[in-house]
Structures are given as C-alpha cells and as structure tokens.
Amino acid sequence: MENKYRKWFGEKRGWKALEAFEEKGWKTYYAETLEAARETLLNTCLPKNVSVGLGGSETLGALDILPVLRSADYRLFDRYNCADHFEVCRESLAADYFITGANALTVSGEMVNLDCSGSRVAAMAYGPRKIIVVVGINKLVNTLEDAIARVHAIAPMNCKRNNHRTPCVENGVCTDCNMPARMCNHLLITFNAKKFEGKYTLILINEDLGF
Ligand code: SF4
C-alpha cells in the first residue's frame, strides 16, 4: 500500500533536487507516477523521427516504451533485439537521443553511474545529442559519497539481473572480484551539465523503481 508520508517526503526532496539539477544546466521534470513520466517522456521530451539509443534499465522496462520506440516513428538502436550487441551499443553513441535510467542522484545535482562494458556511461558522457534520464525517487541520496556507496551496494543485484557469473550472485556480497564477468568497471560522475546547454533532461518519478 502506498505510504502517504513517503510520497510527501519524496515530493519535497524531489523538487529540491530538481532545483539543483536545473541550476547545473539540466532540463527537469517531476512526475508523481510512472504513467505521468511515460507521458512526459513520449509527448514532451522525445520528438518523433529521431534515432534513439537505450541504456539497460529496469526503470525503462517498467515504462514499457519499447513497443513505441520500435514503431516507424523512431529509428531505434535496439539493444534487446539485435545480432551484434556490441555494434548496436557503438551505433547508439551517435544517436540523436539516448534514454536511460541512472544508479544514483544527489540532492545537490550530481549523477553517479557504474557500468560493466562502459557503453551506457560512454553515451551519457559524450556522443548522443540529447540524454534523457528517467529515474525513481529511491535513487536519490544526500551526498556524493552516499551516491558512490549506493552504486556499489546495488551492484550484486545488477549482476543477478544480467545473469553474470560473479561471486556476488552466489551470496549477495561483493568481493571486488577480478574476472571477465565483473560488472563494476566504469564509474561516471556527472557533476554539471552546462557544457552543452539543453543536452541533459531528467525525469524524476516519485515512485521506487529499479533498485
Ligand atoms: S566487483 Fe564483482 S563481486 Fe563486487 S559487485 Fe561487482 S561484480 Fe559483484
């Protein structure tokens, strides 16, 4: 059952965080629900007739946008239906739009992501003309240190989700492994988005999404 105090707290913290992101050059949107976020993404943020790349994300899965992006209205670099995943991720680096979730945001306007191959953080740092980040309120933390701790803490769940054969999948505990299947290889901190004004958009949803 929805907890009205958590919703209230999420709204207050969410708006405060969005102010900070705006201050750092992001275009931001607050969405009370997943449905509202989907509406904002498809009807306000993403124009038709553009190429689109995707970051792997539970939140994007919950938004159920794949059927729309696979329509004739978009040219999707479809990482979920392709013969060569590596090539599709390379092509996504030159997409008009890159849509992705994120691992952690801070209330002072920083974003932190931890990647396996680096394809997602590469796109988030440079390449696509526009980046749209869609993220649940559970990813919001107070400090940069908290954000970095968060991305490491959730890494075993990411391994489990992606069927990686790492020690953490056996017992949920990170051993800082040293093997090809390791997920935790590239850490990206996005401190500021003013370099290319209008490039970064954040849709913050007042719901717990992903992990
Ligand atoms: S470093 Fe290895 S063991 Fe630790 S969370 Fe990442 S993949 Fe799992």
Short mmCIF file of C-alpha atoms and ligand atoms in Angstrom, two decimals:
data_model
loop_
_atom_site.label_atom_id
_atom_site.label_comp_id
_atom_site.label_asym_id
_atom_site.label_seq_id
_atom_site.Cartn_x
_atom_site.Cartn_y
_atom_site.Cartn_z
CA MET A 1 0.00 0.00 0.00
CA GLU A 2 1.21 3.48 -0.84
CA ASN A 3 2.57 5.36 2.15
CA LYS A 4 1.40 8.98 2.03
CA TYR A 5 4.27 10.21 4.20
CA ARG A 6 6.86 8.64 1.94
CA LYS A 7 5.12 10.19 -1.04
CA TRP A 8 5.13 13.58 0.68
CA PHE A 9 8.81 13.22 1.59
CA GLY A 10 9.66 12.12 -1.94
CA GLU A 11 7.89 15.11 -3.41
CA LYS A 12 9.68 17.60 -1.15
CA ARG A 13 13.12 16.07 -1.67
CA GLY A 14 12.44 15.54 -5.36
CA TRP A 15 11.64 19.17 -6.06
CA LYS A 16 14.66 20.30 -4.05
CA ALA A 17 16.89 18.00 -6.11
CA LEU A 18 15.36 19.18 -9.39
CA GLU A 19 16.15 22.78 -8.45
CA ALA A 20 19.78 21.76 -8.01
CA PHE A 21 19.86 19.90 -11.32
CA GLU A 22 18.29 22.91 -13.10
CA GLU A 23 20.94 25.12 -11.54
CA LYS A 24 23.56 22.83 -13.11
CA GLY A 25 22.14 23.03 -16.61
CA TRP A 26 19.64 20.17 -16.69
CA LYS A 27 16.11 20.43 -18.03
CA THR A 28 13.99 18.70 -15.42
CA TYR A 29 10.52 17.26 -14.96
CA TYR A 30 8.81 15.92 -11.87
CA ALA A 31 6.39 13.03 -12.32
CA GLU A 32 4.20 11.79 -9.50
CA THR A 33 3.67 8.42 -11.17
CA LEU A 34 5.20 6.10 -13.72
CA GLU A 35 2.32 6.84 -16.08
CA ALA A 36 2.93 10.59 -15.81
CA ALA A 37 6.62 10.04 -16.52
CA ARG A 38 5.80 7.99 -19.62
CA GLU A 39 3.55 10.76 -20.86
CA THR A 40 6.24 13.39 -20.28
CA LEU A 41 8.90 11.29 -21.97
CA LEU A 42 6.93 10.43 -25.09
CA ASN A 43 4.85 13.59 -25.52
CA THR A 44 7.16 16.33 -24.27
CA CYS A 45 10.79 15.25 -24.25
CA LEU A 46 11.19 12.91 -27.21
CA PRO A 47 10.30 14.18 -30.70
CA LYS A 48 9.37 11.79 -33.47
CA ASN A 49 11.62 10.87 -36.40
CA VAL A 50 14.82 10.75 -34.37
CA SER A 51 17.30 7.95 -33.73
CA VAL A 52 17.25 6.54 -30.21
CA GLY A 53 19.71 4.54 -28.15
CA LEU A 54 18.91 2.94 -24.80
CA GLY A 55 20.78 2.20 -21.62
CA GLY A 56 19.93 -1.07 -19.88
CA SER A 57 17.45 -0.16 -17.16
CA GLU A 58 14.74 -1.71 -15.01
CA THR A 59 13.01 1.67 -14.92
CA LEU A 60 12.82 1.87 -18.70
CA GLY A 61 11.39 -1.64 -18.65
CA ALA A 62 8.69 -0.51 -16.22
CA LEU A 63 7.88 2.43 -18.51
CA ASP A 64 7.10 -0.04 -21.31
CA ILE A 65 8.32 2.26 -24.07
CA LEU A 66 9.94 -0.37 -26.31
CA PRO A 67 6.81 -1.00 -28.42
CA VAL A 68 6.55 2.73 -29.12
CA LEU A 69 10.24 3.12 -29.91
CA ARG A 70 10.09 0.14 -32.26
CA SER A 71 7.37 1.82 -34.31
CA ALA A 72 8.00 3.63 -37.59
CA ASP A 73 8.06 6.94 -35.67
CA TYR A 74 11.61 6.29 -34.44
CA ARG A 75 14.86 4.74 -35.57
CA LEU A 76 15.75 2.60 -32.57
CA PHE A 77 19.16 1.09 -31.99
CA ASP A 78 17.57 -1.94 -30.42
CA ARG A 79 19.95 -3.48 -27.90
CA TYR A 80 17.25 -6.01 -26.93
CA ASN A 81 16.75 -7.40 -30.41
CA CYS A 82 19.98 -7.48 -32.36
CA ALA A 83 22.57 -9.82 -33.79
CA ASP A 84 25.54 -7.85 -32.52
CA HIS A 85 25.06 -6.14 -29.16
CA PHE A 86 28.49 -4.54 -29.23
CA GLU A 87 27.79 -2.89 -32.61
CA VAL A 88 24.35 -1.66 -31.57
CA CYS A 89 25.86 -0.05 -28.47
CA ARG A 90 28.52 1.57 -30.68
CA GLU A 91 25.84 2.93 -33.01
CA SER A 92 23.88 4.20 -30.01
CA LEU A 93 26.79 6.51 -29.22
CA ALA A 94 25.84 8.56 -32.27
CA ALA A 95 22.08 8.51 -31.66
CA ASP A 96 20.06 11.71 -31.61
CA TYR A 97 18.61 10.73 -28.24
CA PHE A 98 19.86 8.35 -25.57
CA ILE A 99 17.31 7.29 -22.95
CA THR A 100 18.47 5.64 -19.78
CA GLY A 101 17.97 5.15 -16.07
CA ALA A 102 20.62 6.04 -13.52
CA ASN A 103 22.15 4.38 -10.47
CA ALA A 104 22.19 7.35 -8.11
CA LEU A 105 21.41 11.06 -7.94
CA THR A 106 22.25 13.51 -5.19
CA VAL A 107 20.02 16.25 -3.83
CA SER A 108 22.72 18.72 -4.84
CA GLY A 109 22.53 17.77 -8.53
CA GLU A 110 25.11 15.10 -9.27
CA MET A 111 24.55 11.81 -11.07
CA VAL A 112 26.59 8.65 -10.50
CA ASN A 113 26.61 5.53 -12.66
CA LEU A 114 28.59 2.29 -12.58
CA ASP A 115 28.91 0.21 -15.76
CA CYS A 116 30.18 -3.12 -16.95
CA SER A 117 31.13 -2.56 -20.60
CA GLY A 118 31.01 1.22 -20.34
CA SER A 119 28.59 1.59 -23.25
CA ARG A 120 25.99 3.36 -21.13
CA VAL A 121 28.33 5.74 -19.32
CA ALA A 122 30.15 6.47 -22.59
CA ALA A 123 26.85 7.58 -24.13
CA MET A 124 25.91 9.53 -21.02
CA ALA A 125 29.21 11.40 -21.08
CA TYR A 126 29.50 12.15 -24.79
CA GLY A 127 28.07 11.14 -28.14
CA PRO A 128 24.29 11.34 -28.42
CA ARG A 129 22.91 14.84 -28.98
CA LYS A 130 20.45 14.55 -26.10
CA ILE A 131 20.39 12.44 -22.96
CA ILE A 132 17.12 11.70 -21.18
CA VAL A 133 17.48 10.16 -17.72
CA VAL A 134 14.37 8.63 -16.15
CA VAL A 135 14.76 7.70 -12.52
CA GLY A 136 12.76 6.75 -9.44
CA ILE A 137 12.94 8.67 -6.18
CA ASN A 138 14.65 5.69 -4.47
CA LYS A 139 17.84 6.61 -6.37
CA LEU A 140 18.05 9.99 -4.66
CA VAL A 141 20.66 10.29 -1.89
CA ASN A 142 22.12 13.13 0.12
CA THR A 143 25.81 13.26 -0.76
CA LEU A 144 28.22 12.24 -3.50
CA GLU A 145 29.78 9.77 -1.06
CA ASP A 146 26.32 8.25 -0.48
CA ALA A 147 25.82 8.01 -4.25
CA ILE A 148 29.11 6.19 -4.82
CA ALA A 149 28.33 3.86 -1.91
CA ARG A 150 24.90 3.25 -3.40
CA VAL A 151 26.14 2.21 -6.84
CA HIS A 152 28.49 -0.32 -5.23
CA ALA A 153 25.83 -1.59 -2.83
CA ILE A 154 23.33 -2.35 -5.61
CA ALA A 155 25.92 -3.92 -7.94
CA PRO A 156 25.19 -7.54 -6.89
CA MET A 157 21.55 -7.01 -7.88
CA ASN A 158 22.67 -5.78 -11.28
CA CYS A 159 24.81 -8.89 -11.67
CA LYS A 160 21.86 -11.06 -10.77
CA ARG A 161 19.61 -9.19 -13.21
CA ASN A 162 22.11 -9.64 -16.03
CA ASN A 163 22.92 -13.28 -15.21
CA HIS A 164 26.59 -12.58 -14.64
CA ARG A 165 28.59 -15.40 -13.07
CA THR A 166 30.22 -13.41 -10.35
CA PRO A 167 30.80 -14.32 -6.70
CA CYS A 168 28.24 -11.73 -5.57
CA VAL A 169 25.48 -13.60 -7.40
CA GLU A 170 26.08 -16.58 -5.11
CA ASN A 171 25.72 -14.77 -1.79
CA GLY A 172 24.91 -11.11 -2.49
CA VAL A 173 28.29 -9.98 -1.14
CA CYS A 174 30.84 -8.02 -3.19
CA THR A 175 34.35 -9.47 -3.11
CA ASP A 176 35.81 -6.89 -5.52
CA CYS A 177 36.17 -9.74 -8.00
CA ASN A 178 38.74 -9.94 -10.78
CA MET A 179 37.13 -11.77 -13.66
CA PRO A 180 35.68 -11.12 -17.13
CA ALA A 181 32.10 -11.24 -15.84
CA ARG A 182 32.76 -8.41 -13.36
CA MET A 183 30.05 -5.72 -13.63
CA CYS A 184 31.77 -2.92 -11.77
CA ASN A 185 34.29 -1.50 -14.23
CA HIS A 186 33.48 2.11 -15.15
CA LEU A 187 32.34 4.78 -12.70
CA LEU A 188 30.94 8.01 -14.15
CA ILE A 189 30.17 11.09 -12.06
CA THR A 190 28.26 13.79 -13.90
CA PHE A 191 28.90 16.92 -11.87
CA ASN A 192 27.45 19.52 -14.21
CA ALA A 193 25.54 19.71 -17.50
CA LYS A 194 26.23 23.26 -18.65
CA LYS A 195 28.87 22.39 -21.24
CA PHE A 196 26.18 21.68 -23.84
CA GLU A 197 23.12 23.62 -22.72
CA GLY A 198 19.91 21.65 -23.28
CA LYS A 199 21.63 18.32 -23.70
CA TYR A 200 20.56 16.68 -20.43
CA THR A 201 16.98 16.06 -19.32
CA LEU A 202 15.94 14.44 -16.06
CA ILE A 203 12.52 12.98 -15.36
CA LEU A 204 12.28 12.23 -11.64
CA ILE A 205 9.45 9.93 -10.61
CA ASN A 206 8.07 9.90 -7.07
CA GLU A 207 7.99 6.09 -7.02
CA ASP A 208 10.51 3.42 -6.14
CA LEU A 209 11.74 1.95 -9.42
CA GLY A 210 14.52 -0.47 -10.19
CA PHE A 211 16.92 -0.91 -7.32
S1 SF4 B 1 33.07 -6.14 -8.08
FE1 SF4 B 1 32.50 -8.25 -8.68
S2 SF4 B 1 31.73 -9.21 -6.81
FE2 SF4 B 1 31.69 -6.99 -6.49
S3 SF4 B 1 29.60 -6.37 -7.03
FE3 SF4 B 1 30.94 -6.05 -8.82
S4 SF4 B 1 30.72 -7.92 -10.00
FE4 SF4 B 1 29.96 -8.37 -7.93
#
